[in-house]
Short mmCIF file of C-alpha atoms in Angstrom, two decimals:
data_model
loop_
_atom_site.label_atom_id
_atom_site.label_comp_id
_atom_site.label_asym_id
_atom_site.label_seq_id
_atom_site.Cartn_x
_atom_site.Cartn_y
_atom_site.Cartn_z
CA MET A 6 204.06 -42.65 97.00
CA LYS A 7 202.11 -40.03 95.06
CA LYS A 8 201.59 -36.74 96.89
CA ASN A 9 198.13 -35.32 97.41
CA LYS A 10 196.86 -32.61 95.06
CA ILE A 11 196.51 -29.19 96.68
CA GLY A 12 193.91 -26.63 95.65
CA PHE A 13 194.19 -22.99 96.72
CA ILE A 14 191.53 -20.28 97.04
CA SER A 15 193.04 -16.83 97.69
CA LEU A 16 190.66 -14.08 98.75
CA GLY A 17 191.10 -10.39 99.52
CA CYS A 18 193.87 -7.99 98.65
CA PRO A 19 197.18 -8.38 96.76
CA LYS A 20 198.99 -8.55 100.11
CA ASN A 21 197.02 -11.71 100.88
CA LEU A 22 197.81 -13.08 97.42
CA ILE A 23 201.53 -12.78 98.17
CA ASP A 24 201.05 -14.88 101.32
CA THR A 25 199.26 -17.46 99.14
CA GLU A 26 202.16 -17.48 96.68
CA ILE A 27 204.67 -18.08 99.49
CA MET A 28 202.63 -21.04 100.74
CA LEU A 29 202.26 -22.39 97.20
CA ASN A 30 206.02 -22.31 96.77
CA GLU A 31 206.68 -24.14 100.04
CA LEU A 32 204.21 -26.89 99.08
CA TYR A 33 205.62 -27.14 95.56
CA LYS A 34 209.16 -27.52 96.94
CA ALA A 35 207.86 -30.25 99.25
CA GLY A 36 206.70 -32.19 96.19
CA TYR A 37 202.97 -31.51 96.25
CA GLU A 38 201.04 -31.10 93.03
CA ILE A 39 199.10 -27.84 92.78
CA THR A 40 195.80 -27.99 90.90
CA PRO A 41 193.67 -25.03 89.76
CA GLU A 42 190.61 -27.29 89.79
CA GLU A 43 189.07 -27.39 93.25
CA SER A 44 187.04 -30.47 92.33
CA GLU A 45 190.29 -32.39 91.76
CA ALA A 46 192.01 -31.31 94.98
CA ASP A 47 192.65 -33.73 97.83
CA ILE A 48 193.23 -30.82 100.21
CA ILE A 49 191.79 -27.31 99.75
CA ILE A 50 193.51 -24.33 101.39
CA ILE A 51 191.45 -21.14 101.70
CA ASN A 52 193.40 -17.96 102.41
CA THR A 53 190.66 -15.74 103.78
CA CYS A 54 189.92 -12.03 104.14
CA ALA A 55 188.08 -10.47 107.09
CA PHE A 56 188.40 -6.74 106.51
CA THR A 57 184.67 -6.01 106.17
CA GLU A 58 181.39 -7.84 106.68
CA SER A 59 181.12 -8.61 102.95
CA ALA A 60 184.70 -9.96 102.89
CA LYS A 61 183.96 -12.20 105.88
CA GLN A 62 180.84 -13.51 104.20
CA GLU A 63 182.77 -14.29 101.01
CA SER A 64 185.32 -16.21 103.07
CA ILE A 65 182.62 -18.20 104.86
CA ASP A 66 180.84 -18.97 101.58
CA ASN A 67 184.08 -20.36 100.14
CA ILE A 68 184.62 -22.54 103.21
CA LEU A 69 181.08 -23.89 102.87
CA ASP A 70 181.63 -24.57 99.15
CA ALA A 71 184.78 -26.52 100.01
CA SER A 72 182.80 -28.42 102.64
CA TRP A 73 180.38 -29.49 99.90
CA LEU A 74 183.35 -30.77 97.85
CA LYS A 75 184.51 -32.67 100.90
CA GLU A 76 181.23 -34.55 100.94
CA ASN A 77 180.60 -34.84 97.23
CA ALA A 78 183.96 -34.79 95.43
CA ASN A 79 187.62 -35.63 95.97
CA CYS A 80 188.40 -33.31 98.90
CA LYS A 81 189.65 -35.01 102.06
CA GLY A 82 190.68 -31.94 104.04
CA ILE A 83 190.07 -28.19 104.39
CA ILE A 84 192.66 -25.77 105.76
CA VAL A 85 191.51 -22.24 106.60
CA THR A 86 194.23 -19.62 106.87
CA GLY A 87 194.57 -15.85 106.67
CA CYS A 88 192.69 -12.97 108.27
CA LEU A 89 189.42 -14.75 109.10
CA ALA A 90 191.29 -17.54 110.88
CA GLU A 91 193.44 -15.00 112.74
CA ARG A 92 190.54 -12.77 113.74
CA TYR A 93 188.13 -15.47 114.87
CA LYS A 94 190.36 -17.99 116.62
CA GLY A 95 188.27 -20.66 118.25
CA GLU A 96 185.00 -19.55 116.68
CA ILE A 97 185.45 -20.98 113.17
CA VAL A 98 185.70 -24.60 114.32
CA LYS A 99 182.54 -24.25 116.39
CA GLU A 100 180.63 -22.63 113.55
CA ILE A 101 182.13 -24.67 110.68
CA PRO A 102 183.31 -28.03 112.10
CA GLU A 103 184.14 -29.29 108.58
CA CYS A 104 187.47 -27.40 108.81
CA ASP A 105 190.44 -29.72 109.40
CA ALA A 106 193.05 -27.10 110.27
CA LEU A 107 193.33 -23.40 111.08
CA MET A 108 196.35 -21.17 110.50
CA GLY A 109 196.83 -17.53 111.45
CA VAL A 110 198.52 -14.97 109.21
CA ALA A 111 201.84 -15.48 111.03
CA SER A 112 201.95 -19.20 110.23
CA ILE A 113 202.42 -19.17 106.45
CA HIS A 114 205.77 -20.96 106.71
CA ASP A 115 204.13 -23.83 108.65
CA ILE A 116 201.95 -24.80 105.69
CA VAL A 117 203.78 -28.06 104.84
CA ASP A 118 203.56 -29.33 108.43
CA VAL A 119 199.88 -28.41 108.60
CA VAL A 120 199.14 -30.25 105.34
CA LYS A 121 200.93 -33.34 106.70
CA SER A 122 198.81 -33.20 109.86
CA VAL A 123 195.63 -33.04 107.79
CA GLU A 124 196.85 -35.99 105.69
CA ASN A 125 197.21 -37.93 108.95
CA LYS A 126 193.69 -36.86 109.95
CA LYS A 127 195.02 -34.84 112.85
CA PHE A 128 193.26 -31.53 113.51
CA VAL A 129 195.76 -28.70 114.05
CA GLU A 130 195.75 -24.97 114.82
CA LYS A 131 198.82 -22.81 114.16
CA TYR A 132 199.11 -19.22 115.34
CA GLY A 133 202.43 -17.38 115.31
CA ASP A 134 203.44 -13.95 116.60
CA THR A 135 202.16 -11.35 114.12
CA ASP A 136 204.72 -8.83 115.37
CA THR A 137 207.81 -10.96 114.69
CA TYR A 138 207.14 -13.59 112.00
CA ASP A 139 209.03 -13.64 108.69
CA PHE A 140 206.50 -12.39 106.12
CA GLY A 141 208.92 -12.65 103.19
CA GLY A 142 210.03 -15.69 101.24
CA ASP A 143 210.25 -17.24 97.80
CA ARG A 144 206.98 -17.25 95.90
CA LEU A 145 205.26 -19.26 93.21
CA VAL A 146 204.01 -16.19 91.36
CA THR A 147 200.42 -16.62 90.14
CA THR A 148 199.99 -13.32 88.31
CA PRO A 149 200.86 -13.17 84.59
CA ASP A 150 204.62 -13.02 83.87
CA TYR A 151 204.44 -9.37 82.86
CA MET A 152 203.18 -8.05 86.23
CA ALA A 153 203.72 -8.80 89.90
CA TYR A 154 203.00 -7.42 93.34
CA LEU A 155 205.85 -6.76 95.78
CA LYS A 156 205.11 -6.49 99.51
CA ILE A 157 207.44 -3.97 101.15
CA ALA A 158 206.00 -4.03 104.68
CA GLU A 159 203.44 -5.80 106.85
CA GLY A 160 201.11 -4.74 109.64
CA CYS A 161 199.83 -1.27 110.50
CA ASP A 162 200.26 1.32 113.26
CA ASN A 163 197.68 3.86 112.05
CA LYS A 164 194.84 2.57 114.26
CA CYS A 165 191.96 4.02 112.26
CA ALA A 166 188.83 3.67 114.40
CA TYR A 167 186.96 1.52 111.88
CA CYS A 168 189.78 -0.89 110.97
CA ALA A 169 190.61 -4.34 112.40
CA ILE A 170 193.87 -4.76 110.44
CA PRO A 171 196.27 -3.81 113.30
CA SER A 172 194.69 -6.48 115.53
CA ILE A 173 194.89 -9.05 112.71
CA ARG A 174 198.23 -8.26 111.07
CA GLY A 175 200.22 -6.81 113.96
CA LYS A 176 202.44 -3.76 114.18
CA PHE A 177 203.99 -2.13 111.11
CA ARG A 178 207.26 -3.74 110.00
CA SER A 179 209.33 -2.89 106.91
CA ARG A 180 211.48 -5.30 104.94
CA THR A 181 215.07 -4.24 104.34
CA MET A 182 215.81 -2.45 101.08
CA GLU A 183 218.29 -5.15 100.13
CA ASP A 184 215.67 -7.88 100.52
CA ILE A 185 213.10 -5.97 98.48
CA VAL A 186 215.54 -5.14 95.69
CA GLU A 187 216.62 -8.79 95.43
CA GLU A 188 213.01 -9.84 95.06
CA ALA A 189 212.44 -7.13 92.45
CA LYS A 190 215.37 -8.56 90.47
CA SER A 191 213.90 -12.06 90.62
CA LEU A 192 210.52 -10.79 89.45
CA GLU A 193 212.22 -8.97 86.56
CA ALA A 194 213.94 -12.24 85.63
CA LEU A 195 210.47 -13.83 85.38
CA GLY A 196 209.47 -11.13 82.87
CA ALA A 197 207.79 -8.46 84.99
CA LEU A 198 207.17 -5.20 83.14
CA GLU A 199 205.01 -3.79 85.92
CA LEU A 200 205.84 -3.96 89.62
CA THR A 201 203.18 -2.84 92.11
CA LEU A 202 204.49 -1.98 95.58
CA VAL A 203 202.04 -2.87 98.36
CA ALA A 204 201.79 -2.72 102.15
CA GLN A 205 199.04 -1.69 104.56
CA ASP A 206 200.69 1.76 104.34
CA THR A 207 203.44 1.98 101.73
CA THR A 208 204.27 5.59 102.61
CA ARG A 209 205.29 4.58 106.14
CA TYR A 210 207.99 2.35 104.63
CA GLY A 211 211.34 2.45 106.43
CA VAL A 212 210.42 4.46 109.51
CA ASP A 213 210.82 1.44 111.81
CA LEU A 214 214.15 0.31 110.30
CA TYR A 215 215.79 3.56 109.29
CA GLY A 216 214.10 6.18 111.49
CA GLU A 217 212.51 8.06 108.59
CA TYR A 218 210.25 7.55 105.58
CA LYS A 219 212.29 5.80 102.90
CA LEU A 220 209.81 5.00 100.11
CA ALA A 221 211.41 7.46 97.68
CA GLU A 222 214.88 5.99 98.31
CA LEU A 223 213.52 2.45 97.93
CA ILE A 224 212.02 3.37 94.54
CA ARG A 225 215.37 4.77 93.41
CA LYS A 226 217.18 1.58 94.43
CA ILE A 227 214.68 -0.56 92.52
CA THR A 228 215.04 1.57 89.40
CA ASP A 229 218.83 1.63 89.75
CA GLU A 230 219.13 -2.14 90.00
CA THR A 231 216.38 -3.30 87.61
CA SER A 232 215.06 -2.16 84.25
CA ILE A 233 211.36 -2.76 85.04
CA PRO A 234 209.60 0.02 83.11
CA TRP A 235 206.49 0.50 85.28
CA ILE A 236 206.64 0.82 89.08
CA ARG A 237 203.27 1.50 90.70
CA LEU A 238 202.37 2.67 94.22
CA LEU A 239 199.28 1.50 96.10
CA TYR A 240 197.98 2.30 99.60
CA CYS A 241 199.68 5.64 100.25
CA TYR A 242 198.51 7.85 103.12
CA PRO A 243 198.08 11.64 102.63
CA ASP A 244 199.92 12.57 105.84
CA LYS A 245 203.05 10.73 104.65
CA ILE A 246 203.26 12.08 101.09
CA THR A 247 206.63 13.76 101.54
CA ASP A 248 208.07 16.35 99.17
CA GLU A 249 210.84 13.86 98.40
CA LEU A 250 208.27 11.27 97.31
CA VAL A 251 206.46 13.82 95.14
CA GLU A 252 209.77 14.72 93.45
CA GLU A 253 210.56 11.04 92.88
CA ILE A 254 207.21 10.46 91.17
CA LYS A 255 207.77 13.60 89.10
CA ASN A 256 211.35 12.94 88.02
CA ASN A 257 211.57 9.15 87.79
CA ASP A 258 210.29 8.14 84.35
CA ARG A 259 209.74 4.57 85.47
CA VAL A 260 207.38 5.43 88.32
CA VAL A 261 203.93 5.42 86.74
CA LYS A 262 202.12 8.71 87.20
CA TYR A 263 199.50 7.10 89.41
CA ILE A 264 199.08 6.95 93.15
CA ASP A 265 196.46 5.21 95.29
CA MET A 266 195.78 7.48 98.29
CA PRO A 267 192.69 6.64 100.37
CA ILE A 268 191.30 9.79 102.02
CA GLN A 269 188.13 8.13 103.49
CA HIS A 270 186.45 11.52 104.10
CA ILE A 271 187.06 15.28 104.07
CA SER A 272 184.94 16.53 106.98
CA GLU A 273 187.09 17.37 110.00
CA ASN A 274 184.35 16.00 112.25
CA VAL A 275 184.39 12.61 110.55
CA LEU A 276 188.16 12.42 110.09
CA LYS A 277 188.71 13.03 113.82
CA ARG A 278 186.18 10.34 114.76
CA MET A 279 187.88 7.98 112.30
CA ASN A 280 191.25 8.76 113.95
CA ARG A 281 192.69 9.60 110.55
CA HIS A 282 196.03 11.37 110.80
CA GLY A 283 196.53 14.88 109.47
CA GLY A 284 193.01 16.05 108.81
CA GLN A 285 191.46 17.99 105.95
CA ALA A 286 194.37 20.40 105.41
CA VAL A 287 196.84 17.54 104.95
CA ILE A 288 194.60 15.79 102.42
CA LYS A 289 194.14 18.94 100.38
CA SER A 290 197.86 19.71 100.53
CA ALA A 291 198.82 16.22 99.31
CA VAL A 292 196.43 16.46 96.35
CA GLU A 293 197.59 19.96 95.43
CA ARG A 294 201.30 19.14 95.66
CA LEU A 295 200.95 15.99 93.57
CA ARG A 296 198.91 17.71 90.85
CA LYS A 297 201.15 20.75 90.74
CA ALA A 298 204.31 18.65 90.40
CA VAL A 299 202.81 15.99 88.10
CA PRO A 300 199.93 17.57 86.13
CA ASP A 301 199.07 14.32 84.32
CA ILE A 302 199.00 12.17 87.47
CA THR A 303 196.11 9.79 88.09
CA LEU A 304 194.88 10.03 91.67
CA ARG A 305 192.90 7.10 93.03
CA THR A 306 191.10 7.34 96.35
CA THR A 307 188.43 5.68 98.47
CA VAL A 308 185.80 7.20 100.76
CA ILE A 309 183.51 5.73 103.40
CA THR A 310 179.88 6.78 103.73
CA GLY A 311 177.78 6.44 106.86
CA PHE A 312 180.55 6.43 109.45
CA PRO A 313 179.00 6.86 112.94
CA GLY A 314 178.13 10.48 113.52
CA GLU A 315 178.37 11.50 109.83
CA THR A 316 175.78 14.28 109.54
CA GLU A 317 174.05 15.42 106.39
CA GLU A 318 176.34 18.47 106.49
CA ASP A 319 179.42 16.24 106.67
CA PHE A 320 178.19 14.26 103.67
CA VAL A 321 177.43 17.40 101.63
CA GLU A 322 180.94 18.69 102.44
CA LEU A 323 182.40 15.42 101.13
CA CYS A 324 180.34 15.60 97.94
CA GLU A 325 181.37 19.20 97.31
CA TYR A 326 185.05 18.35 97.74
CA LEU A 327 184.81 15.38 95.39
CA LYS A 328 183.00 17.49 92.77
CA GLU A 329 185.68 20.16 93.05
CA THR A 330 188.70 17.82 93.15
CA LYS A 331 187.52 15.34 90.48
CA PHE A 332 189.66 12.36 91.40
CA GLU A 333 190.49 10.31 88.32
CA ARG A 334 189.65 7.08 90.16
CA LEU A 335 187.36 6.71 93.16
CA GLY A 336 185.66 3.94 95.09
CA ALA A 337 182.96 4.60 97.70
CA PHE A 338 182.09 2.06 100.38
CA THR A 339 179.50 1.98 103.13
CA TYR A 340 180.84 1.87 106.68
CA SER A 341 181.14 -1.72 107.94
CA ARG A 342 180.67 -2.05 111.71
CA GLU A 343 183.48 -4.36 112.83
CA GLU A 344 183.73 -6.05 116.23
CA GLY A 345 186.87 -5.20 118.16
CA THR A 346 187.29 -1.77 116.60
CA PRO A 347 186.68 1.49 118.52
CA ALA A 348 183.99 2.62 116.07
CA PHE A 349 181.89 -0.47 116.78
CA ASP A 350 180.77 1.08 120.08
CA PHE A 351 180.40 4.64 118.82
CA GLU A 352 177.07 6.34 119.33
CA ASP A 353 175.11 7.71 116.37
CA GLN A 354 175.37 4.55 114.22
CA ILE A 355 173.73 5.28 110.87
CA ASP A 356 170.92 3.37 109.16
CA GLU A 357 172.12 0.93 106.48
CA GLN A 358 169.84 2.43 103.83
CA VAL A 359 171.16 5.92 104.51
CA LYS A 360 174.74 4.62 104.17
CA GLN A 361 173.90 2.98 100.85
CA ASP A 362 172.00 5.99 99.50
CA ARG A 363 174.98 8.23 100.24
CA CYS A 364 177.35 5.75 98.62
CA ASP A 365 175.16 5.59 95.50
CA ILE A 366 175.09 9.39 95.24
CA ILE A 367 178.89 9.55 95.27
CA MET A 368 179.32 6.75 92.73
CA ASP A 369 176.77 8.36 90.38
CA MET A 370 178.70 11.61 90.67
CA GLN A 371 181.99 9.82 90.03
CA TYR A 372 180.55 8.15 86.94
CA ASP A 373 180.01 11.59 85.39
CA ILE A 374 183.51 12.74 86.42
CA ASN A 375 185.04 9.61 84.93
CA ARG A 376 183.11 10.01 81.67
CA GLU A 377 184.32 13.61 81.35
CA LYS A 378 187.94 12.58 81.95
CA ASN A 379 187.69 9.63 79.56
CA GLU A 380 186.21 11.78 76.80
CA ALA A 381 189.22 14.11 77.14
CA LYS A 382 191.45 11.15 76.18
CA VAL A 383 189.79 10.56 72.81
CA GLY A 384 192.34 11.21 70.06
CA LYS A 385 195.33 10.80 72.36
CA VAL A 386 197.96 8.06 72.04
CA ILE A 387 198.45 6.06 75.25
CA LYS A 388 200.90 3.30 76.15
CA VAL A 389 198.96 0.12 76.92
CA LEU A 390 200.23 -3.07 78.53
CA CYS A 391 198.43 -5.80 76.56
CA GLU A 392 196.85 -8.42 78.84
CA GLY A 393 195.02 -10.59 76.34
CA TYR A 394 192.70 -10.99 73.35
CA ASP A 395 188.91 -11.22 73.30
CA PRO A 396 187.80 -13.31 70.29
CA VAL A 397 184.15 -12.25 70.67
CA SER A 398 184.89 -8.56 70.12
CA ASN A 399 187.99 -9.30 68.01
CA ALA A 400 189.96 -6.90 70.19
CA HIS A 401 192.97 -6.95 72.45
CA TYR A 402 192.68 -5.50 75.94
CA GLY A 403 195.02 -4.13 78.54
CA ARG A 404 195.79 -1.28 80.91
CA SER A 405 197.52 2.07 80.76
CA GLN A 406 199.64 3.63 83.48
CA ALA A 407 196.38 5.19 84.73
CA ASP A 408 194.86 1.77 85.47
CA ALA A 409 195.95 -0.45 88.37
CA PRO A 410 195.52 -4.21 87.95
CA GLU A 411 192.17 -5.66 89.08
CA ILE A 412 190.96 -2.25 90.30
CA ASP A 413 190.52 0.12 87.39
CA GLY A 414 189.13 -0.09 83.86
CA LYS A 415 190.46 -1.63 80.66
CA ILE A 416 191.47 -0.34 77.25
CA TYR A 417 190.17 -2.44 74.34
CA PHE A 418 192.00 -1.95 71.07
CA THR A 419 192.05 -3.38 67.56
CA CYS A 420 194.96 -4.22 65.32
CA GLY A 421 195.36 -5.75 61.88
CA LYS A 422 196.94 -8.81 63.44
CA ARG A 423 197.11 -10.77 66.69
CA LEU A 424 199.61 -9.26 69.09
CA PRO A 425 201.43 -11.08 71.89
CA GLU A 426 200.29 -10.21 75.40
CA GLY A 427 202.70 -8.93 78.00
CA LYS A 428 204.08 -6.17 75.78
CA ILE A 429 203.49 -2.42 75.74
CA TYR A 430 201.87 -0.86 72.64
CA ASN A 431 200.96 2.64 71.54
CA VAL A 432 197.17 2.88 71.27
CA ARG A 433 195.18 5.80 69.88
CA ILE A 434 191.92 6.24 71.80
CA THR A 435 188.87 6.49 69.54
CA GLU A 436 185.89 6.32 71.93
CA THR A 437 184.74 5.66 75.50
CA LEU A 438 182.67 2.85 77.00
CA ASP A 439 181.50 3.55 80.58
CA TYR A 440 184.70 3.21 82.66
CA ASP A 441 186.67 1.67 79.78
CA LEU A 442 188.31 3.06 76.65
CA ILE A 443 188.38 1.83 73.04
CA GLY A 444 191.22 2.40 70.63
CA GLU A 445 193.47 1.10 67.89
CA THR A 446 197.18 0.50 67.65
CA LYS A 447 199.03 3.39 66.15
#
């Protein structure tokens, strides 16, 4: 008997994508056909995000789109999994009765059983223990062969006042080094040239298993046992940037000189209300130590505007620090008031328009900083990982070590011939284009 076709929609962060890839693999091993065309799918699985109001809305919109396919196309069942399902247990079915199954984040390994229940027209809900479930497993990698994400830990213990992740994903738990290294080897065997390490807080890695921060040692083990040329770090916290980690980034040629380190704010008043660890002095120290040790490092950060109680003085202080520090990469986001978080009930909630105006000011300022830094690259030769070819502009495109996948800009470059993607080329930068660069192969 022919198995049903399964369609997947994966929303949110790379950590969520890894959960999707684990579920894809389990279904593939069970004999199901995976289709990229939602209109052809017999069952659609939506792995949702619920980090902010906009992420929740995107998840709901995708569920409603799948509901339309259920009525007007081939779809016979909808399974909602991930953060939205975990966060709003019991509410989704009432609000969107078209759903045929719900799965929390700790139930990824139950996906085959859940699909079978839906095939038998039996509604099912699966919710495991977020503090104990196995979040690793073989994956059907969906990123291009030349790059992959590698989850080194799950959950979070930081308890920032605005964030629902600890209540959704559970306490912080590291994977063993041996498990991570084995997965890195398997990703290298698939052709990975770039490995991006992810967790809710990568810099906390190891403290639960080994009693101390072990990210630097983990990086060394990966570089010792693989030959992957680019290893990238995302989601690092300023208060856990150890001197050992700084030295590892400095001395290990295969760690890209790039670190994603969300600061969220610089005002002591706001940082305390956010329950961010370390405060202003720790943030400034982390930036200074990284730039002193690795002068060419690319620092990426995020900030939140309009957090409850953020005064005009707090905002001006943030702007002044960003002007002075000139982060190479920066994203600004308006504060999202999330149910179940301490900040939801804080006094001095700020008007939405004020939040947005402050966010726009910072992004306009960052545009000028980025243009200045990009112009300084004109004439330089940069290593670029080629991701594809654009026939309209007759140019290849890709990323440098300074550009994380799906977050940062692109480098478009010309060559006298078509080049294969998934290889690293030397590109001389000739001009800038907003957040992107233009060049030619050397």
